[in-house]
Short mmCIF file of C-alpha atoms in Angstrom, two decimals:
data_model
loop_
_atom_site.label_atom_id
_atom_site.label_comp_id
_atom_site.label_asym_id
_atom_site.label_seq_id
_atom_site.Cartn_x
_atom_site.Cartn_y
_atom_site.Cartn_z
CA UNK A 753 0.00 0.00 0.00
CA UNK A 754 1.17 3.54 -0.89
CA UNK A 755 1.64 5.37 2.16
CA UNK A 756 0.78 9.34 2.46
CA UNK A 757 2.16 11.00 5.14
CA UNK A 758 -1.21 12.72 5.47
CA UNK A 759 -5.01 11.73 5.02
CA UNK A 760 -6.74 13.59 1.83
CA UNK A 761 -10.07 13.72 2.35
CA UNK A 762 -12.66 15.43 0.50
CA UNK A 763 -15.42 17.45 0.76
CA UNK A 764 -18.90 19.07 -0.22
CA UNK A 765 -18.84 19.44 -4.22
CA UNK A 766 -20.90 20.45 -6.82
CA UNK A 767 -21.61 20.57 -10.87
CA UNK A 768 -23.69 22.62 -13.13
CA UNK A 769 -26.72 20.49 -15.05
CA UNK A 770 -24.67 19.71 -18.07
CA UNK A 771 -26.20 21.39 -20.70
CA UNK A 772 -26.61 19.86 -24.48
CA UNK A 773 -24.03 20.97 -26.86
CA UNK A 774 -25.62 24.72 -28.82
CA UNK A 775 -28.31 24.72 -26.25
CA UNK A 776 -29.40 26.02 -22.74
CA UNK A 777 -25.88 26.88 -21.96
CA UNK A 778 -24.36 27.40 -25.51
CA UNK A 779 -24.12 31.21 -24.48
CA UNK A 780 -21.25 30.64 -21.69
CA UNK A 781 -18.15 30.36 -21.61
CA UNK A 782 -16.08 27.73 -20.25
CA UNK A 783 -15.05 30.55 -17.16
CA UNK A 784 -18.34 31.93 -16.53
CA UNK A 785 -19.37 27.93 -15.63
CA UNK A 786 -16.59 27.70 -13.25
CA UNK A 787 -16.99 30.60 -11.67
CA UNK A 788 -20.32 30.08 -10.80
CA UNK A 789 -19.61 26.41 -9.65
CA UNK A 790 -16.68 27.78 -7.56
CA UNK A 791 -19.19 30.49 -5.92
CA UNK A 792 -22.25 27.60 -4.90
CA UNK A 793 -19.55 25.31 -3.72
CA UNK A 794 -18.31 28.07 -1.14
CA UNK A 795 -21.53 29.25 -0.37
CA UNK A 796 -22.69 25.69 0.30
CA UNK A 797 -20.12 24.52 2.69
CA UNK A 798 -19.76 28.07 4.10
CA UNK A 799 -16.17 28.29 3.52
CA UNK A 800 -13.95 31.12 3.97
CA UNK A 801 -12.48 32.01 0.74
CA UNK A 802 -8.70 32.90 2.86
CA UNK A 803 -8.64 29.50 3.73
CA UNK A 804 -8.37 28.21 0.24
CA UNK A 805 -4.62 27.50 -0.69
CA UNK A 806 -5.43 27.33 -4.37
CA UNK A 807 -7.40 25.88 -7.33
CA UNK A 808 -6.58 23.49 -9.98
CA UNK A 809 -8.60 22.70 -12.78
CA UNK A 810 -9.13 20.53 -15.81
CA UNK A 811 -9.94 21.86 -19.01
CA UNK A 812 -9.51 20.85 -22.46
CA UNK A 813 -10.19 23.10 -24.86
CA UNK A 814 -9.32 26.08 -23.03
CA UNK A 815 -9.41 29.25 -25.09
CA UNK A 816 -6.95 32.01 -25.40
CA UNK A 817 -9.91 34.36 -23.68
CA UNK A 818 -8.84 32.70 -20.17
CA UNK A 819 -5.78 31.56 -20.58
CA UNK A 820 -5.17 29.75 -17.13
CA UNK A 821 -8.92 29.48 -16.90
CA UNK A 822 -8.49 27.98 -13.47
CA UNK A 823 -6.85 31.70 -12.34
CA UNK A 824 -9.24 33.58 -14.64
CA UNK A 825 -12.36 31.64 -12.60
CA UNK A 826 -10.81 32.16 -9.30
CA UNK A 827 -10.25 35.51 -9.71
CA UNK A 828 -14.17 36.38 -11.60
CA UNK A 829 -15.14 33.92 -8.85
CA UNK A 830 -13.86 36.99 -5.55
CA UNK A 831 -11.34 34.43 -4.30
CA UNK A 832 -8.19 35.67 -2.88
CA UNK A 833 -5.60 36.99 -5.90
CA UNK A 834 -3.07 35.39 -3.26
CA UNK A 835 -3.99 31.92 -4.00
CA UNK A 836 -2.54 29.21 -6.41
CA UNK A 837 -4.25 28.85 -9.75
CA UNK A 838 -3.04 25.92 -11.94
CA UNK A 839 -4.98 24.85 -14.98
CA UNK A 840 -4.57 20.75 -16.10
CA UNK A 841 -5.12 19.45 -19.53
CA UNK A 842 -4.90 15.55 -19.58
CA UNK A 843 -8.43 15.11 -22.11
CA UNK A 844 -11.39 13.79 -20.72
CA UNK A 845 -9.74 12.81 -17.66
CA UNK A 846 -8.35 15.89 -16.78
CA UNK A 847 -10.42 16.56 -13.97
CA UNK A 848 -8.99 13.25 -12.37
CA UNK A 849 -5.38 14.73 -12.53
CA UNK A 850 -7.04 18.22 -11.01
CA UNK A 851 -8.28 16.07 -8.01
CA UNK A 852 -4.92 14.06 -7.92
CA UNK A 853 -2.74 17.04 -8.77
CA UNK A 854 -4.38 18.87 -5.60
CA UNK A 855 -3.84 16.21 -3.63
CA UNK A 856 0.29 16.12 -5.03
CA UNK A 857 0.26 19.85 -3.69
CA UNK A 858 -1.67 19.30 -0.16
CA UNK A 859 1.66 16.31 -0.02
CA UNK A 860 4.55 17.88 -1.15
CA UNK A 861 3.34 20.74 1.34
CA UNK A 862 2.46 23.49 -0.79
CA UNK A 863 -1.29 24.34 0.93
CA UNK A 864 -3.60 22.18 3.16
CA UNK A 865 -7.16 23.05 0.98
CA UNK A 866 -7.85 23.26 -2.73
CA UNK A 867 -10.10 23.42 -4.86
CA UNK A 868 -10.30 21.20 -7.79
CA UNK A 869 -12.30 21.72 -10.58
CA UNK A 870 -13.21 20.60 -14.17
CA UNK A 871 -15.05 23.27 -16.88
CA UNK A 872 -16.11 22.74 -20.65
CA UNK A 873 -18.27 25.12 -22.84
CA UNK A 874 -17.86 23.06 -25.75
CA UNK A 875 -20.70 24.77 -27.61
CA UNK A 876 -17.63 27.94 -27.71
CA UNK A 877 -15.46 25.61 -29.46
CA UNK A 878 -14.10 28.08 -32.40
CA UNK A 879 -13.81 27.08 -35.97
CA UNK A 880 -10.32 28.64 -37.09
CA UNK A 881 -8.02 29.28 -39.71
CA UNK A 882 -5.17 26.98 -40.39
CA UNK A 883 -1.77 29.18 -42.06
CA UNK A 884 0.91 30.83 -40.80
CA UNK A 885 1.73 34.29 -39.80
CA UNK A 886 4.66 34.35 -42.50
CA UNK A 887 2.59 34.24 -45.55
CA UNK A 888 0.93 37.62 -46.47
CA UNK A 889 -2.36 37.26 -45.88
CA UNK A 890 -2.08 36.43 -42.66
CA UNK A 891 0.89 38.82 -41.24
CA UNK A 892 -2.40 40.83 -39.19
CA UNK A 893 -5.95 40.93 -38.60
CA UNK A 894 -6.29 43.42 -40.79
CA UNK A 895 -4.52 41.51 -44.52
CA UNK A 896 -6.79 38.65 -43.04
CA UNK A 897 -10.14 40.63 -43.51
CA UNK A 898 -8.88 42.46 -46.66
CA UNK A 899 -8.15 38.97 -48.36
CA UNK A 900 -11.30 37.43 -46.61
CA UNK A 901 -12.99 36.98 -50.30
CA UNK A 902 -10.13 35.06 -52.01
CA UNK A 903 -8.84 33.32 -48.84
CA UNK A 904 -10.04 29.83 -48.85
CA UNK A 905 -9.16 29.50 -52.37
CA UNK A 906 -5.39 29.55 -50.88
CA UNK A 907 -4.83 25.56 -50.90
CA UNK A 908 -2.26 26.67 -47.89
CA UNK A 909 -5.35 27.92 -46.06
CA UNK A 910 -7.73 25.62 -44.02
CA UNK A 911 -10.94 26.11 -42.17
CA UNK A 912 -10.59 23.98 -39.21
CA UNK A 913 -13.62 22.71 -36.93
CA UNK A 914 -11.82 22.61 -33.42
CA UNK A 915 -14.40 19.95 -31.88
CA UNK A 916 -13.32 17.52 -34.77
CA UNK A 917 -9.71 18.35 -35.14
CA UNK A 918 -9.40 17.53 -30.81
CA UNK A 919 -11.44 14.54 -31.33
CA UNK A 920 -9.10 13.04 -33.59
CA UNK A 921 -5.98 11.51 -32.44
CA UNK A 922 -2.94 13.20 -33.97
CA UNK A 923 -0.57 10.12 -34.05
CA UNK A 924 -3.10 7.22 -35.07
CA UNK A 925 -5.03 10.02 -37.28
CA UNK A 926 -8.50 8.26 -36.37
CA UNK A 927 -10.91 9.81 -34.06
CA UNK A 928 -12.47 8.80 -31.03
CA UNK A 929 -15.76 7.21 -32.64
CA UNK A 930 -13.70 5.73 -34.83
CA UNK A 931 -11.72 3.77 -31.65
CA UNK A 932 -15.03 2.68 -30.46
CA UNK A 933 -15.33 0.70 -33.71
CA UNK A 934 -12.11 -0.49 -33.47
CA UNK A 935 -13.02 -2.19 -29.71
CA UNK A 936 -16.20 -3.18 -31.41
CA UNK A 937 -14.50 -4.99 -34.61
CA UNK A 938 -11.66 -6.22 -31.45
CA UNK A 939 -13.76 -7.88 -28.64
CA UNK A 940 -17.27 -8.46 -31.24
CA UNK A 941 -19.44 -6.09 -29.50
CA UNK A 942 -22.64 -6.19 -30.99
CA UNK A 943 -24.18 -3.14 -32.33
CA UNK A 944 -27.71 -4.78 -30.43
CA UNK A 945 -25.67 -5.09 -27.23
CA UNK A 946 -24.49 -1.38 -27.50
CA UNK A 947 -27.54 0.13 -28.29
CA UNK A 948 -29.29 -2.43 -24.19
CA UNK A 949 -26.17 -0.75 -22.66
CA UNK A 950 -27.15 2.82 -23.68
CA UNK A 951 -30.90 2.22 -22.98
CA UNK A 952 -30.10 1.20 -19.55
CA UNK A 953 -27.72 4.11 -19.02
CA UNK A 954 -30.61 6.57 -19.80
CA UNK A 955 -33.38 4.76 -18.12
CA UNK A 956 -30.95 5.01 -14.61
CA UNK A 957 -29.77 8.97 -15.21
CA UNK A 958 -33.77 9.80 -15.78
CA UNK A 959 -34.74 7.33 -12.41
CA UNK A 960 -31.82 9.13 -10.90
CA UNK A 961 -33.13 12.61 -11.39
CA UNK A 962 -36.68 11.29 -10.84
CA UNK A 963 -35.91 10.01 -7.09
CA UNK A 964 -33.71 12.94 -6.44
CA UNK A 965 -30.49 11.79 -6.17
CA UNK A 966 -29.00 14.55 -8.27
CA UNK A 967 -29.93 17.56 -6.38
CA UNK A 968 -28.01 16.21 -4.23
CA UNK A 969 -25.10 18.06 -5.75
CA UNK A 970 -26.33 19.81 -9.13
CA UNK A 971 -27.52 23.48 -8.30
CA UNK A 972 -29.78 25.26 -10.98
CA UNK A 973 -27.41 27.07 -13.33
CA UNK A 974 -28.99 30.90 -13.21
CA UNK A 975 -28.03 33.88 -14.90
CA UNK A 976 -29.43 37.48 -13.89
CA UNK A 977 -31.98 36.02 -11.35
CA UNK A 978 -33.07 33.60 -13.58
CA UNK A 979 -32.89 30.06 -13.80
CA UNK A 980 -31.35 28.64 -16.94
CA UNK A 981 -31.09 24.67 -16.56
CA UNK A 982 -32.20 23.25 -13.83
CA UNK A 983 -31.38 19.39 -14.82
CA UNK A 984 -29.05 17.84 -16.89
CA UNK A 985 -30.30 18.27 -20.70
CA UNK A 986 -29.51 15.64 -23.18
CA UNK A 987 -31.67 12.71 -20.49
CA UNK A 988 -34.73 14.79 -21.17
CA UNK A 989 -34.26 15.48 -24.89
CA UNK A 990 -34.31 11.49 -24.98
CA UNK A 991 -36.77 10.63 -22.56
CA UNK A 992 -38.94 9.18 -24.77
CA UNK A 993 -36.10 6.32 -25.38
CA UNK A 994 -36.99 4.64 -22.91
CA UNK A 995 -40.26 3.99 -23.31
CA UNK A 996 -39.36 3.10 -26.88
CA UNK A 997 -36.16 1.25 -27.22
CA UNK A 998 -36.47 -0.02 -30.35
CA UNK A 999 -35.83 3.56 -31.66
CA UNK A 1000 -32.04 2.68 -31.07
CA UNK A 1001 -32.45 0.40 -34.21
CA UNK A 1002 -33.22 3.39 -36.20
CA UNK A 1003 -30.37 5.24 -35.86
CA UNK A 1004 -28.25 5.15 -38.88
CA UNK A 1005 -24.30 3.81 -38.25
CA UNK A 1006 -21.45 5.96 -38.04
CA UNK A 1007 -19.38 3.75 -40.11
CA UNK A 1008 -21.16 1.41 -41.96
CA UNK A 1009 -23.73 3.88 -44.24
CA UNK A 1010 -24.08 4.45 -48.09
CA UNK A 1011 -21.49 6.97 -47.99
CA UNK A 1012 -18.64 5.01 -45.64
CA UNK A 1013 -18.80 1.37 -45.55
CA UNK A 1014 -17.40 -0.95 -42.71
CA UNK A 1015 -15.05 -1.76 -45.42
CA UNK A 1016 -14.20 1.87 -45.98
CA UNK A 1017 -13.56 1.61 -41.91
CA UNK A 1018 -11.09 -1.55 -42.32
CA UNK A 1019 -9.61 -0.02 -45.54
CA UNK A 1020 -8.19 3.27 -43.67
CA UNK A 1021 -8.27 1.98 -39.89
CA UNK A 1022 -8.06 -2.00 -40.20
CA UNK A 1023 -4.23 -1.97 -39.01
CA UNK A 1024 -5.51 -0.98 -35.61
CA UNK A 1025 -8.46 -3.76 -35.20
CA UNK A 1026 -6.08 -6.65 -33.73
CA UNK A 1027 -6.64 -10.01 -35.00
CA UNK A 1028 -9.79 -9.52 -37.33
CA UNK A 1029 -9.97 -9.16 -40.60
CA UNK A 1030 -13.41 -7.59 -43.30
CA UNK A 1031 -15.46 -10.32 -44.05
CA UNK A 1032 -17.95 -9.44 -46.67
CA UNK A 1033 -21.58 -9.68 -45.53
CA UNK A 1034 -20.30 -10.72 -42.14
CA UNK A 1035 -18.31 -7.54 -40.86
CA UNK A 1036 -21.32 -5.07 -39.73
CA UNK A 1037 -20.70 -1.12 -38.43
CA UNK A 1038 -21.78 -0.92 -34.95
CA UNK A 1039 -21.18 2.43 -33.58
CA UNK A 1040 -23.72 5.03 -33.51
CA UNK A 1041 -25.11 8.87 -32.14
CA UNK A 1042 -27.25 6.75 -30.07
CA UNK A 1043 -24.85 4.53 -28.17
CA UNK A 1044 -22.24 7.33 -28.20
CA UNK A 1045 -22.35 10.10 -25.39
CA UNK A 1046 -23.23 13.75 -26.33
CA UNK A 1047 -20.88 16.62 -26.58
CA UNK A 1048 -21.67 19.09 -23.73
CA UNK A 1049 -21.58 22.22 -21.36
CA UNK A 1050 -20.82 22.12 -17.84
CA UNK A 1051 -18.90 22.96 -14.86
CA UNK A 1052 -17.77 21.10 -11.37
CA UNK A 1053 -15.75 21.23 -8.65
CA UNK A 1054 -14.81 19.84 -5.22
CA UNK A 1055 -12.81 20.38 -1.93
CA UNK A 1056 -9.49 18.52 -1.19
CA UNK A 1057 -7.89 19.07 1.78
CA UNK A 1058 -6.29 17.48 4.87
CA UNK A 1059 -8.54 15.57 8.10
CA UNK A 1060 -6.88 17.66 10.09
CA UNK A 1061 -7.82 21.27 7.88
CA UNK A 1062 -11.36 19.80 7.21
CA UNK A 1063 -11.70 19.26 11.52
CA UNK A 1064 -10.22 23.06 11.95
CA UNK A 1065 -13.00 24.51 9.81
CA UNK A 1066 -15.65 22.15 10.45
CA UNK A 1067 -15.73 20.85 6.95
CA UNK A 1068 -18.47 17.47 6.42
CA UNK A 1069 -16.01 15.15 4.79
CA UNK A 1070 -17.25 12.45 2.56
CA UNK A 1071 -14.52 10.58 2.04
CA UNK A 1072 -10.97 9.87 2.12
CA UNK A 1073 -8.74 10.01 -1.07
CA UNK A 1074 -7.14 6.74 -1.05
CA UNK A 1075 -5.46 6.19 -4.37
CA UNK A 1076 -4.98 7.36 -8.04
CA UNK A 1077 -3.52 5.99 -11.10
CA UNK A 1078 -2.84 6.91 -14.72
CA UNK A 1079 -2.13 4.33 -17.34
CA UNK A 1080 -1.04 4.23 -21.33
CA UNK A 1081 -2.03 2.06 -24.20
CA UNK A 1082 -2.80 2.04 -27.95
CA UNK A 1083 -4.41 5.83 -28.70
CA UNK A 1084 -6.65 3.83 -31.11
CA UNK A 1085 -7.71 1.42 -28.17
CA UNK A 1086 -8.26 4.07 -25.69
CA UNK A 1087 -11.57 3.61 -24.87
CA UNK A 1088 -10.01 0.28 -22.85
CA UNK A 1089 -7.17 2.33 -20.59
CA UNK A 1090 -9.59 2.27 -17.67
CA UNK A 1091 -9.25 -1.55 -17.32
CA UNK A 1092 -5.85 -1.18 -16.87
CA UNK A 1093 -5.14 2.33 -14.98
CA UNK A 1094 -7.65 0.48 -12.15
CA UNK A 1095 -5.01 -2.28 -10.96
CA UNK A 1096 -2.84 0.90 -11.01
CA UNK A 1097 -5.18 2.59 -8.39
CA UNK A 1098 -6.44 -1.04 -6.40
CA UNK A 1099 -2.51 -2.05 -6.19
CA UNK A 1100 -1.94 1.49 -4.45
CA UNK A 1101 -5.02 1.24 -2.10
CA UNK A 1102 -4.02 -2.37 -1.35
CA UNK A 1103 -7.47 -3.14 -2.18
CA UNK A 1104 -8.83 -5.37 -4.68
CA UNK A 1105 -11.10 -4.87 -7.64
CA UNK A 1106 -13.71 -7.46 -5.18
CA UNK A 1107 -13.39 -4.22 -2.39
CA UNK A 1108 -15.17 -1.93 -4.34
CA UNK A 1109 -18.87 -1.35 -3.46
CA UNK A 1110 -19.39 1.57 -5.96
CA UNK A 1111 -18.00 2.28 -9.62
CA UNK A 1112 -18.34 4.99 -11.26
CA UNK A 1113 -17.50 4.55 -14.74
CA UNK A 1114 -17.11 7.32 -18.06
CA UNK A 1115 -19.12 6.05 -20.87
CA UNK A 1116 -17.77 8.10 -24.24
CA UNK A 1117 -19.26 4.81 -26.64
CA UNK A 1118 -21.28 1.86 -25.05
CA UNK A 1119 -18.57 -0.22 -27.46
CA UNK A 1120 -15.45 0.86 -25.32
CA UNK A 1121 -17.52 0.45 -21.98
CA UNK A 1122 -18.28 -3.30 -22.89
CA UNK A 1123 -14.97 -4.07 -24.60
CA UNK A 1124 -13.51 -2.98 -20.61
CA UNK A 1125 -15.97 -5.58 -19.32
CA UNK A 1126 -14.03 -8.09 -21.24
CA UNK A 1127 -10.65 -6.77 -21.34
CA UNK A 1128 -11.45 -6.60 -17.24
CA UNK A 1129 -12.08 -9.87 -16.92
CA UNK A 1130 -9.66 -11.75 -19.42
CA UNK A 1131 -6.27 -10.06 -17.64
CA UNK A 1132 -7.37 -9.10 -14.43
CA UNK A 1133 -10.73 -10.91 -13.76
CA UNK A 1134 -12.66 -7.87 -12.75
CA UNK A 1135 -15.90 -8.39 -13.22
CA UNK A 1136 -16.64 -5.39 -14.18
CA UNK A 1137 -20.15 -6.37 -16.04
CA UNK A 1138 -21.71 -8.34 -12.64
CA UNK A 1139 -20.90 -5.05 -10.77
CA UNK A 1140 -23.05 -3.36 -13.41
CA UNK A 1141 -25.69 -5.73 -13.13
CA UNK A 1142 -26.04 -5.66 -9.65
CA UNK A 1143 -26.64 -1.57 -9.88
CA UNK A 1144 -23.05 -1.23 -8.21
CA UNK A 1145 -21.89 0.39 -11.42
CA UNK A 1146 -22.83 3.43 -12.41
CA UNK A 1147 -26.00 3.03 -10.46
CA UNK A 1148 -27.62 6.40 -11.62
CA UNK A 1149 -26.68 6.15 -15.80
CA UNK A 1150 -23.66 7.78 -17.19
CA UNK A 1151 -21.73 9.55 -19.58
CA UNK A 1152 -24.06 8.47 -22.56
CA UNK A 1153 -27.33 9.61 -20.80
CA UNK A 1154 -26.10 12.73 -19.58
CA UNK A 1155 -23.62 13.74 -22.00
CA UNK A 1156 -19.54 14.68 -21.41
CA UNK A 1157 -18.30 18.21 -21.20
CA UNK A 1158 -14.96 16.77 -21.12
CA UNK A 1159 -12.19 18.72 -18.32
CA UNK A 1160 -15.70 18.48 -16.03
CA UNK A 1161 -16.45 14.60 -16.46
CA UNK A 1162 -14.02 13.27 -14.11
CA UNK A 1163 -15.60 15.55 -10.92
CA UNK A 1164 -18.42 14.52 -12.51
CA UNK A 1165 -17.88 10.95 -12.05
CA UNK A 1166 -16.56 11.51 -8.00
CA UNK A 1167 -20.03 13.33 -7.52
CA UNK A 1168 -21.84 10.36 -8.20
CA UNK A 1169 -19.60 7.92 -6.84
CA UNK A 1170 -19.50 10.05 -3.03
CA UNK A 1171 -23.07 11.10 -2.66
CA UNK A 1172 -23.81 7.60 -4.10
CA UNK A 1173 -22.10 5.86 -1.76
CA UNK A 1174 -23.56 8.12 1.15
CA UNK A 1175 -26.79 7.52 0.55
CA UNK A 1176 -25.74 3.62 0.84
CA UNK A 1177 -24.80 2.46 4.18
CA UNK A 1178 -23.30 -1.17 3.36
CA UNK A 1179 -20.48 1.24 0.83
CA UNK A 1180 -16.95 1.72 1.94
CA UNK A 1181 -14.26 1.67 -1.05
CA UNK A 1182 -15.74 3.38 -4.36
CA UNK A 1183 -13.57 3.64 -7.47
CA UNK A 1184 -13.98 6.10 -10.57
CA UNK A 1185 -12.36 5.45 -13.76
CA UNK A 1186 -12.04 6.98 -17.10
CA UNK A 1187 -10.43 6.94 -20.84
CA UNK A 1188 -9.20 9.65 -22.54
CA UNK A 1189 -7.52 10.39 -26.14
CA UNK A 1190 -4.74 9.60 -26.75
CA UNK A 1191 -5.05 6.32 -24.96
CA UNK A 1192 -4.91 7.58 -21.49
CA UNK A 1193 -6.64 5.94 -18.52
CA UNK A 1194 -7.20 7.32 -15.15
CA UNK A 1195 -8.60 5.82 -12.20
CA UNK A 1196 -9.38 7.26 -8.05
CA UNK A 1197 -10.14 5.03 -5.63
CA UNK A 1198 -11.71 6.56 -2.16
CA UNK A 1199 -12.79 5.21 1.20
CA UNK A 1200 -16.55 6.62 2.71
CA UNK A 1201 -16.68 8.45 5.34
CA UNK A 1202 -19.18 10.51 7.26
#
């Protein structure tokens, strides 16, 4: 067991409702989310802004707006300009490494209480222009809107969509629906076994909401007095899923349509789908919008500090930070890292994968989610699928109900695992886990208390 030579613990925390990408909270930026979260979490736990040490935050596709969004929020936020402000960017799980990172500082004896945080407007995402500031028409803003007309017709010019260009990995040149497929094509994941997964992620977020568990810790986003989203978005847009799951069917297949085949797929990507081979008429497209998650808006954030900090200022800690761990593999089988940063984070702990009561698990593709159930079991024999079965994984839906505004997911995921596991009084080791491009896994392993 890793040893710290203090006990992280953590306390209240709270998200935004993630909002659907271009709607309810297309009109904010990445900052303005944070801030806001930053300003319920203090009011919530009443905590006295001087006593913060600093803030770290995940973000991905921060802008050059806020650069250091984490010190931009603070700051728009009234906390102290005295504090540390670091931002992280490790993709979708960079919100694990703010949680982690904080926890590095609180260690190395930096501060004793941070902040960590995860924001995403990905609605802002900016289409831009792809050139260089030596050729002519682009030496200032000004050539730039002079030659706007004849522009594009520069073959050395490019229009570049920054959602699509970040979801596409720059060293396997295949993006991150396209690595689904490839764990689909690798493990045989049906496309019918995808589209139960998805249904029953949607049919738990909606319950979830339904029985309260999420006000728990998602305040109403408002601006001006107002309230703009009150409840996570992209659930409710697809409510009527559930009642009708055959409408899954329906949905046409990102890689296997009249315009891309599946053996269009294998033509440009087959070198990364291990040990299979097209087959004509057999080799189907699985992967689709449906059984995907949904690109989003949101905001979250959560205290890390010391027992002994949390006792001074009469902080309600929910549990104690036990273990972390980060872990590489293919970055076109990503989607499977979290099956193998977890022994990284149980081997820490001392714990094994049988310990955990609670998972909390990202869901970018229903493909990579069941590929981990079998890449779980066949090297480490974690079970991962029985503890979804019994409702001990991702008990209240994930990812691909609710949608993933990327730097925020990972806080995301420790909200759900911590007020989960208070609310259930048999829990006592939870784990949260997560892929990201690249092929980066993370996983955070804590211990209940309160």
């Amino acid at each position: 067991m890793q040893a710290y030579p203090k006990k992280i613990v953590l306390c209240g925390g709270v998200r935004t409702p993630i909002g659907h990408i271009a709607k309810s909270l297309a009109h904010f930026s990445a900052e303005e989310l944070l801030k806001t979260t930053f300003q319920e979490l203090i009011k919530r736990v009443a905590l006295d802004p001087d006593k913060i040490s600093g803030v770290v935050v995940g973000c991905v596709g921060q802008s050059f707006s806020a650069p250091n969004i984490a010190r931009v929020a603070a700051l728009k936020a009234g906390l102290p300009e005295k504090i540390q402000s670091v931002t992280v960017q490790n993709n979708c799980v960079s919100s694990i490494e703010s949680v982690s990172a904080a926890a590095r500082y609180i260690l190395a004896g930096e501060g004793d209480l941070y902040i960590a945080g995860g924001t995403e407007a990905m609605s802002q995402f900016p289409y831009s222009l792809k050139g260089s500031r030596d050729m002519r028409q682009f030496r200032s803003l000004e050539s730039v809107k002079s030659k706007w007309g004849t522009l594009l017709q520069d073959p050395e010019v490019a229009v570049i969509d920054s959602i699509e260009q970040g979801l596409t990995d720059p060293v396997k040149n295949i993006n991150m629906a396209g690595t689904a497929e490839v764990c689909a094509q690798i493990y045989g994941i049906s496309r019918e076994a995808q589209d139960a997964y998805a249904h029953e992620s949607l049919r738990r977020c909606i319950e979830g909401w339904n029985k309260k568990f999420y006000p728990t810790h998602v305040f109403p986003f408002q601006n001006n007095g107002a309230v703009v989203l009150e409840k996570d978005e992209y659930p409710f847009l697809r409510e009527d899923l559930v009642a009708k799951p055959e409408m899954y069917a329906k949905a046409p297949l990102a890689f296997d349509n009249s315009s891309y085949s599946i053996q269009d797929f294998y033509n440009e990507f087959g070198q990364y789908v291990d040990g299979k081979k097209y087959e004509p008429e057999k080799t189907k497209g699985t992967v689709t919008l449906f059984n995907s998650c949904a690109r989003s808006d949101g905001a979250s954030a959560i205290i890390v500090t010391t027992e002994e900090k949390a006792k001074e200022l009469k902080l309600s800690v929910l549990a104690e930070l036990k273990s972390w761990g980060f872990y590489g593999n293919n970055p076109a089988h990503m989607g499977v890292s979290p099956a193998l940063a977890a022994p990284v984070a149980l081997e820490r702990a001392a714990l094994t994968f049988e310990h955990l009561d609670h998972i909390e698990l990202h869901e970018p593709f229903a493909a990579t989610v069941l590929s981990i159930f079998k890449v779980g079991k066949e090297r480490f024999r974690h079970d991962w699928e029985s503890k979804h079965k019994s409702g001990a994984l991702n008990p209240h839906g994930g990812s691909i109900a609710m949608g993933h505004p990327l730097g925020a997911t990972g806080i995301r995921l420790l909200l759900n695992l911590i007020y989960a596991m208070q609310g259930d009084p048999k829990s006592r080791h939870g784990m949260i886990a997560a892929c990201a491009g690249g092929g980066m896994g993370g996983a955070l392993i804590v211990e209940k208390r309160g």
